[in-house]
CSV table of C-alpha atoms and ligand atoms in Angstrom, one decimal:
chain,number,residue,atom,x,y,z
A,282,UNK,CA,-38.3,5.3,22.2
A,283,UNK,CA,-41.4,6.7,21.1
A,284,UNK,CA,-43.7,7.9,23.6
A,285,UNK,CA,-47.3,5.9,23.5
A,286,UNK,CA,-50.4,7.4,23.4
A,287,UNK,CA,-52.0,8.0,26.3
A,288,UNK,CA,-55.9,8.7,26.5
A,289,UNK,CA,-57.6,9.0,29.9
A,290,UNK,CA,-61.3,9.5,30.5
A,291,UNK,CA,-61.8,11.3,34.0
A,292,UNK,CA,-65.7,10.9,35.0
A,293,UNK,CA,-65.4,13.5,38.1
A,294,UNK,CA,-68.4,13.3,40.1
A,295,UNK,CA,-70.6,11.4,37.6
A,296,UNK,CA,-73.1,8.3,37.5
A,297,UNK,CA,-74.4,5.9,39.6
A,298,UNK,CA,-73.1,2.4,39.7
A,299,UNK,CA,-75.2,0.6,37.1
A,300,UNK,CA,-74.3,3.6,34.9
A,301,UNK,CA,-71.0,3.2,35.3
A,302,UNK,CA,-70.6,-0.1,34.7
A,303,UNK,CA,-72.8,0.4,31.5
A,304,UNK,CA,-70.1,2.6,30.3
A,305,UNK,CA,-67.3,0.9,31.7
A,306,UNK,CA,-68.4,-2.4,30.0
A,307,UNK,CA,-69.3,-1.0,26.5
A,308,UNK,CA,-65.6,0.9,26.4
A,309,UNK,CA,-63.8,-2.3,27.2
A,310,UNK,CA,-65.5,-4.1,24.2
A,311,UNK,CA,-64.5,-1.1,21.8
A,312,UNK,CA,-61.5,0.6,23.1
A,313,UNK,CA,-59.4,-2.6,24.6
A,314,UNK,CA,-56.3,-4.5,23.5
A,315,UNK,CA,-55.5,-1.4,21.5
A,316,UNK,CA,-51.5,-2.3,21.5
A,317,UNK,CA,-50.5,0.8,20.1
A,318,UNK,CA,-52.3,3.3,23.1
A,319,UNK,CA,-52.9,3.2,26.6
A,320,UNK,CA,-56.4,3.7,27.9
A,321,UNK,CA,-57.6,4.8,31.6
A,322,UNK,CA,-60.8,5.3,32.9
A,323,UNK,CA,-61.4,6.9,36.6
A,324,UNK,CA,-64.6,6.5,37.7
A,325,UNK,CA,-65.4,8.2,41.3
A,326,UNK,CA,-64.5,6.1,44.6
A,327,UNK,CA,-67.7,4.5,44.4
A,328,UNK,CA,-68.3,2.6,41.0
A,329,UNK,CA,-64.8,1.5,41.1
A,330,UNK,CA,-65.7,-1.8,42.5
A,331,UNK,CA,-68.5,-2.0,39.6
A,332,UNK,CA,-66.1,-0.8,37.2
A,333,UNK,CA,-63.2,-2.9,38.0
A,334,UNK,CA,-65.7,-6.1,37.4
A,335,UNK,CA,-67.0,-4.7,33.8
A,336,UNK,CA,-63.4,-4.4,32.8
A,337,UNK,CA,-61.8,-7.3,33.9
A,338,UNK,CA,-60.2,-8.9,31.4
A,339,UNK,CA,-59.5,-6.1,29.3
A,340,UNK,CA,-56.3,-4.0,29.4
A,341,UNK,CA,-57.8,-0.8,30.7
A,342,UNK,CA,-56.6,1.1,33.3
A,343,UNK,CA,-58.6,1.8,36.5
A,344,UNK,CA,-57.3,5.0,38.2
A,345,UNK,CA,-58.8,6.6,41.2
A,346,UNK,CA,-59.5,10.4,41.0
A,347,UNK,CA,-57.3,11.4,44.0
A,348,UNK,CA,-55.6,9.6,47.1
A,349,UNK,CA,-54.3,10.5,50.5
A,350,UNK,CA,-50.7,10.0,51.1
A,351,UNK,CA,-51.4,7.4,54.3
A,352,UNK,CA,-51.7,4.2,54.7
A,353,UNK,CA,-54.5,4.1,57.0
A,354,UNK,CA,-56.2,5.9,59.9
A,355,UNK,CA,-57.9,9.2,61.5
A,356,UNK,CA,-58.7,10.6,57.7
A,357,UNK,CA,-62.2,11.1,57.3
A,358,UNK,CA,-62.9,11.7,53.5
A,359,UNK,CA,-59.8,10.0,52.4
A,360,UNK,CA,-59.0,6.9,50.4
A,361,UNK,CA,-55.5,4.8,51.3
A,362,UNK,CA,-52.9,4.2,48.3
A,363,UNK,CA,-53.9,0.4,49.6
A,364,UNK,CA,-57.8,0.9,48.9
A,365,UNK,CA,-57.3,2.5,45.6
A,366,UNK,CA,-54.8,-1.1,44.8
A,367,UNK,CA,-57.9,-3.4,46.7
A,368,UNK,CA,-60.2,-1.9,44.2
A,369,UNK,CA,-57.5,-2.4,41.1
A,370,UNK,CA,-56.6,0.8,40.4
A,371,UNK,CA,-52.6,1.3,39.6
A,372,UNK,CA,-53.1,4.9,38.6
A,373,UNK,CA,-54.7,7.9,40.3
A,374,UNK,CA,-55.1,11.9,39.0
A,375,UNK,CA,-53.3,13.9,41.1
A,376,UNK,CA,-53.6,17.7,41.6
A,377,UNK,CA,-57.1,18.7,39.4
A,378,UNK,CA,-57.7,22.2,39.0
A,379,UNK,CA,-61.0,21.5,40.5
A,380,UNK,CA,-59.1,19.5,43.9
A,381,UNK,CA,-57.2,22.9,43.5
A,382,UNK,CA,-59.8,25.9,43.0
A,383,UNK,CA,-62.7,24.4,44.4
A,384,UNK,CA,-60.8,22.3,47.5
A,385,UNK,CA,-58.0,24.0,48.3
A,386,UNK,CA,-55.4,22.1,47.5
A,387,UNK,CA,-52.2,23.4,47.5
A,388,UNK,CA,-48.9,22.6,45.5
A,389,UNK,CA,-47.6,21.2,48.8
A,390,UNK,CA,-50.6,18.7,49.6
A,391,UNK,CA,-50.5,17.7,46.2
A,392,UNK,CA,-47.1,16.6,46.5
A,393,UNK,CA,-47.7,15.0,49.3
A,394,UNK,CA,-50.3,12.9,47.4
A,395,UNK,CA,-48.2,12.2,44.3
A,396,UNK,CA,-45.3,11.3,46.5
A,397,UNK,CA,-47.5,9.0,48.9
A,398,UNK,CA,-49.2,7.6,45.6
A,399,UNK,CA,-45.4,6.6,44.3
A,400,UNK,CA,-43.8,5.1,47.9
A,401,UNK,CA,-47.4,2.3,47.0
A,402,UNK,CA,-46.7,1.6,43.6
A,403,UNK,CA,-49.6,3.4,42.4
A,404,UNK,CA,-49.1,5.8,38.9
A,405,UNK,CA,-49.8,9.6,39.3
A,406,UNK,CA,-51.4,11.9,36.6
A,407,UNK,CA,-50.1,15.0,37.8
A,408,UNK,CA,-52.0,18.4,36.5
A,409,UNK,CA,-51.1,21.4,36.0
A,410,UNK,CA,-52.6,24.4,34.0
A,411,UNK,CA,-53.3,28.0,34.7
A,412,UNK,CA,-56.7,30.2,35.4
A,413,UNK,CA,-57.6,32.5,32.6
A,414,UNK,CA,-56.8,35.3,35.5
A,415,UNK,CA,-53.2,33.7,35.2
A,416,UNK,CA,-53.0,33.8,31.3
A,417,UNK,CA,-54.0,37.0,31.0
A,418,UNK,CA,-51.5,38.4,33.5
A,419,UNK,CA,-48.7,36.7,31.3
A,420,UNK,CA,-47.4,34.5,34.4
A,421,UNK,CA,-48.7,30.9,33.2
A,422,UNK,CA,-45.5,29.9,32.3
A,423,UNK,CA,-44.5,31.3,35.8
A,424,UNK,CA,-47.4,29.1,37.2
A,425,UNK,CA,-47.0,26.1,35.5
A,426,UNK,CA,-43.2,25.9,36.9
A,427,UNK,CA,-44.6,26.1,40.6
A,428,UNK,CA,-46.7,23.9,40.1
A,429,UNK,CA,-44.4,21.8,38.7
A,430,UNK,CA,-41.3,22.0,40.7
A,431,UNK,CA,-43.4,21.7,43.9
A,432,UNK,CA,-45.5,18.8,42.9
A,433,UNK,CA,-42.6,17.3,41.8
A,434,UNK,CA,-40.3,17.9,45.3
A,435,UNK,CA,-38.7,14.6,46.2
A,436,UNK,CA,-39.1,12.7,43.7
A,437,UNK,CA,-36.5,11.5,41.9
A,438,UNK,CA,-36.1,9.7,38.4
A,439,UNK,CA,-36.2,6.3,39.4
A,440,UNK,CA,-39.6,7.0,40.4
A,441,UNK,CA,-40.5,10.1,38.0
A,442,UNK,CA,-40.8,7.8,34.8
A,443,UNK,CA,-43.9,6.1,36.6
A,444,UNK,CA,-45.5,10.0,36.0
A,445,UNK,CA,-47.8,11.1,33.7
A,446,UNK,CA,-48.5,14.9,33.6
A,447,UNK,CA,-51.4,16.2,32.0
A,448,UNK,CA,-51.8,20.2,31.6
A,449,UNK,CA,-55.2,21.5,31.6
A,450,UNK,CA,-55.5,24.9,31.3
A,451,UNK,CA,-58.6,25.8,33.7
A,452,UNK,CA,-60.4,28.6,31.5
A,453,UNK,CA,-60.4,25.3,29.3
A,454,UNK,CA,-62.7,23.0,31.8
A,455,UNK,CA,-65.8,22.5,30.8
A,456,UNK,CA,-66.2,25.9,28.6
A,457,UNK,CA,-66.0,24.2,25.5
A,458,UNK,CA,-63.1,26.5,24.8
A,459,UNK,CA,-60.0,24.1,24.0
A,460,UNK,CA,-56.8,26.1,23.5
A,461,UNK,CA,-55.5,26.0,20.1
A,462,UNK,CA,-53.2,23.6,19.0
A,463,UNK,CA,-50.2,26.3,19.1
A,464,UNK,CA,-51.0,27.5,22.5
A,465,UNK,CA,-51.6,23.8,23.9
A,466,UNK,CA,-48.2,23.0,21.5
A,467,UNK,CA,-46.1,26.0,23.3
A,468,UNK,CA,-46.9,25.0,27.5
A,469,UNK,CA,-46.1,21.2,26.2
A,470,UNK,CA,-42.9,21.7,25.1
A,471,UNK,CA,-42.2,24.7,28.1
A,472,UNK,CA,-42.8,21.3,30.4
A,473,UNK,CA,-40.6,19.1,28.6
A,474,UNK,CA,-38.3,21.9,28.9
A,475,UNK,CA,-38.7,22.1,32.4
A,476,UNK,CA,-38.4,18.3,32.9
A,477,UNK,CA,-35.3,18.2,31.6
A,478,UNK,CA,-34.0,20.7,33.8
A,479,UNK,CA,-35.5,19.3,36.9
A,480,UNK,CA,-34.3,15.5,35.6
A,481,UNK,CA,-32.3,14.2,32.3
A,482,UNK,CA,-33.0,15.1,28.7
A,483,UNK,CA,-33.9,11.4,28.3
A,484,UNK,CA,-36.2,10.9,31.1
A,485,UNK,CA,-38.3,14.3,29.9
A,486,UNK,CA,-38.3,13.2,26.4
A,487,UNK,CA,-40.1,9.8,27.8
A,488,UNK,CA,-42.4,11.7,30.1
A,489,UNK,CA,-45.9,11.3,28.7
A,490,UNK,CA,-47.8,15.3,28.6
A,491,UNK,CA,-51.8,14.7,28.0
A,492,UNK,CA,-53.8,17.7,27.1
A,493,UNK,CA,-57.0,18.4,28.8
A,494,UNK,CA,-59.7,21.0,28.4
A,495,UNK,CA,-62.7,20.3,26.2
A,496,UNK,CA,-61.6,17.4,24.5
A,497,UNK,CA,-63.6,15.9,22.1
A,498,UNK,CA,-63.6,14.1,18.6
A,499,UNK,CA,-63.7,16.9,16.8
A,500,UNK,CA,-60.0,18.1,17.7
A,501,UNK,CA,-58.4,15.1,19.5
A,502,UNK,CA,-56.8,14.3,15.9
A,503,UNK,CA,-55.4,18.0,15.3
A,504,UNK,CA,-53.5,18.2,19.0
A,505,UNK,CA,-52.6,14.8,18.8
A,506,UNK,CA,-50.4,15.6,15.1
A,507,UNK,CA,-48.8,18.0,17.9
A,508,UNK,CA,-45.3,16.9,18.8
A,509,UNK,CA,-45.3,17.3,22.9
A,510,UNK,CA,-49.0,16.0,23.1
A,511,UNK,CA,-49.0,12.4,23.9
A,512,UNK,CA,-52.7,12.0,24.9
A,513,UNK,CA,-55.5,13.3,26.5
A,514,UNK,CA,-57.3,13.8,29.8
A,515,UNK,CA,-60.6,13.8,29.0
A,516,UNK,CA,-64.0,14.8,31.0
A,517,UNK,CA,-67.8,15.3,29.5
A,518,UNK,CA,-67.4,13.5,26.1
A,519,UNK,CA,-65.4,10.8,28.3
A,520,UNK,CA,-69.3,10.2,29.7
A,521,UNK,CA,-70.2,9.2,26.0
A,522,UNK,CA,-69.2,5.8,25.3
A,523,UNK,CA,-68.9,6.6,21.3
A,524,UNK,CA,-67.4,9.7,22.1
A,525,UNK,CA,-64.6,8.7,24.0
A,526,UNK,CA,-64.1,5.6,21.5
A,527,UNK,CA,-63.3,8.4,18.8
A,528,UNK,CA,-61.4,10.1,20.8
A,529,UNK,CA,-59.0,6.6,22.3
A,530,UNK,CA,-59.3,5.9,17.8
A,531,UNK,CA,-57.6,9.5,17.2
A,532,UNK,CA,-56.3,9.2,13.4
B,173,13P,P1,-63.7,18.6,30.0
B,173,13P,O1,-63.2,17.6,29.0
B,173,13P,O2,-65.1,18.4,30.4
B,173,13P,O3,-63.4,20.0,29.6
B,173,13P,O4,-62.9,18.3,31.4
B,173,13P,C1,-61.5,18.2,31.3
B,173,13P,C2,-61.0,17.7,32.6
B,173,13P,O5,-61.0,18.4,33.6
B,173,13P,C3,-60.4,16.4,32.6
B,173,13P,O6,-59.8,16.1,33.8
């Protein structure tokens, strides 16, 4: 079965409320009921009530931009798998370089996450990518396969076909540098790869792999004609409302 497009628009720690609903509401009336493609929008904790109004009705996804692994108590700072299904999410992003550079999160702790975000029926985006540090040493493949095979620990493929795994190469974040459509080509099929080692041929070849790094309309169509990229995680031109409907309209 052919994979489906997957296009995700990750607003880290961006606009108020009203804002968000602005943009929320004006990307359901252009980029919903789009049978062909799966779209997601994860707004930060607090415009996901606002958000989850201004899209109801549509088909868009409402992810939450982490999650602890609990159900509830002494966790200051943390959201419950629970509150992120109160407020209608049934996604979340999982592992972000910047949860991981700037927060230090660790493979572990992010597989606590993903596994606690699985056991409540929520659907992780797990990332992975490497620093520039970590290309230029010639161990991102080495990297990516940590990251993988830790964040991946204990789940098993019952579960693992709820997953969505989006590489993001840091040095890509934010610099306007995307990786090429070879090198972003290359890591997606070393992760298909490496799901099928760590589950079944079939289940890796139905895995959805988004690139993310400096997205934008100008190249979504050329890594989308890519054969492992299945979509897109998508920051800044997420913020846009006619960028990000180019970008969900890739040709
Ligand atoms: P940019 O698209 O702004 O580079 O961000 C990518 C990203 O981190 C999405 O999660």
């Amino acid at each position: 079965m052919p994979r489906k497009p997957f296009i995700a628009g990750n607003w880290k720690m961006s606009l108020a409320t009203n804002e968000a609903s602005q943009l929320a509401m004006s990307i359901a009336s252009t980029c919903s009921d789009l049978s062909d493609r799966d779209v997601l929008i994860a707004p930060s904790f607090t415009a996901l009530h606002a958000v989850a109004d201004a899209i109801k009705g549509s088909d868009i996804i409402l992810a939450g931009q982490n999650v602890c692994w609990e159900e509830q108590g002494a966790y200051t700072g943390e959201i419950s798998p629970a509150m992120l299904r109160d407020l209608g999410c049934t996604s979340v992003i999982i592992g972000h370089s910047e949860r991981r550079t700037l927060f230090g999160e660790t493979d572990q702790l992010v597989n606590k996450r993903l596994t606690g975000a699985l056991a409540h029926g929520i659907n992780p985006i797990l990332c992975v990518g490497e620093t520039l540090e970590e290309r230029e040493q010639n161990i991102t493949f080495e990297v990516l396969e940590k990251q993988m095979r830790i964040g991946l620990d204990k789940v098993d493929e019952n579960s693992a076909h709820h997953i969505v795994i989006a590489y993001e190469p840091v040095w890509a974040i934010g610099t306007g540098k995307t990786a090429s459509n070879e090198q972003a080509q290359e890591v997606h099929a070393f992760l298909r790869q490496l799901l099928a080692q760590i589950y079944k041929k079939g289940l890796a070849a139905s895995i959805r792999i988004l690139y993310g790094g400096s997205v934008k309309p100008e190249n979504i169509d050329s890594l989308m004609v890519q054969p492992d990229i299945d979509g897109a995680l998508v920051g800044g031109a997420a913020l846009n409302a006619q960028s990000f409907e180019r970008i969900v309209k890739f040709k």
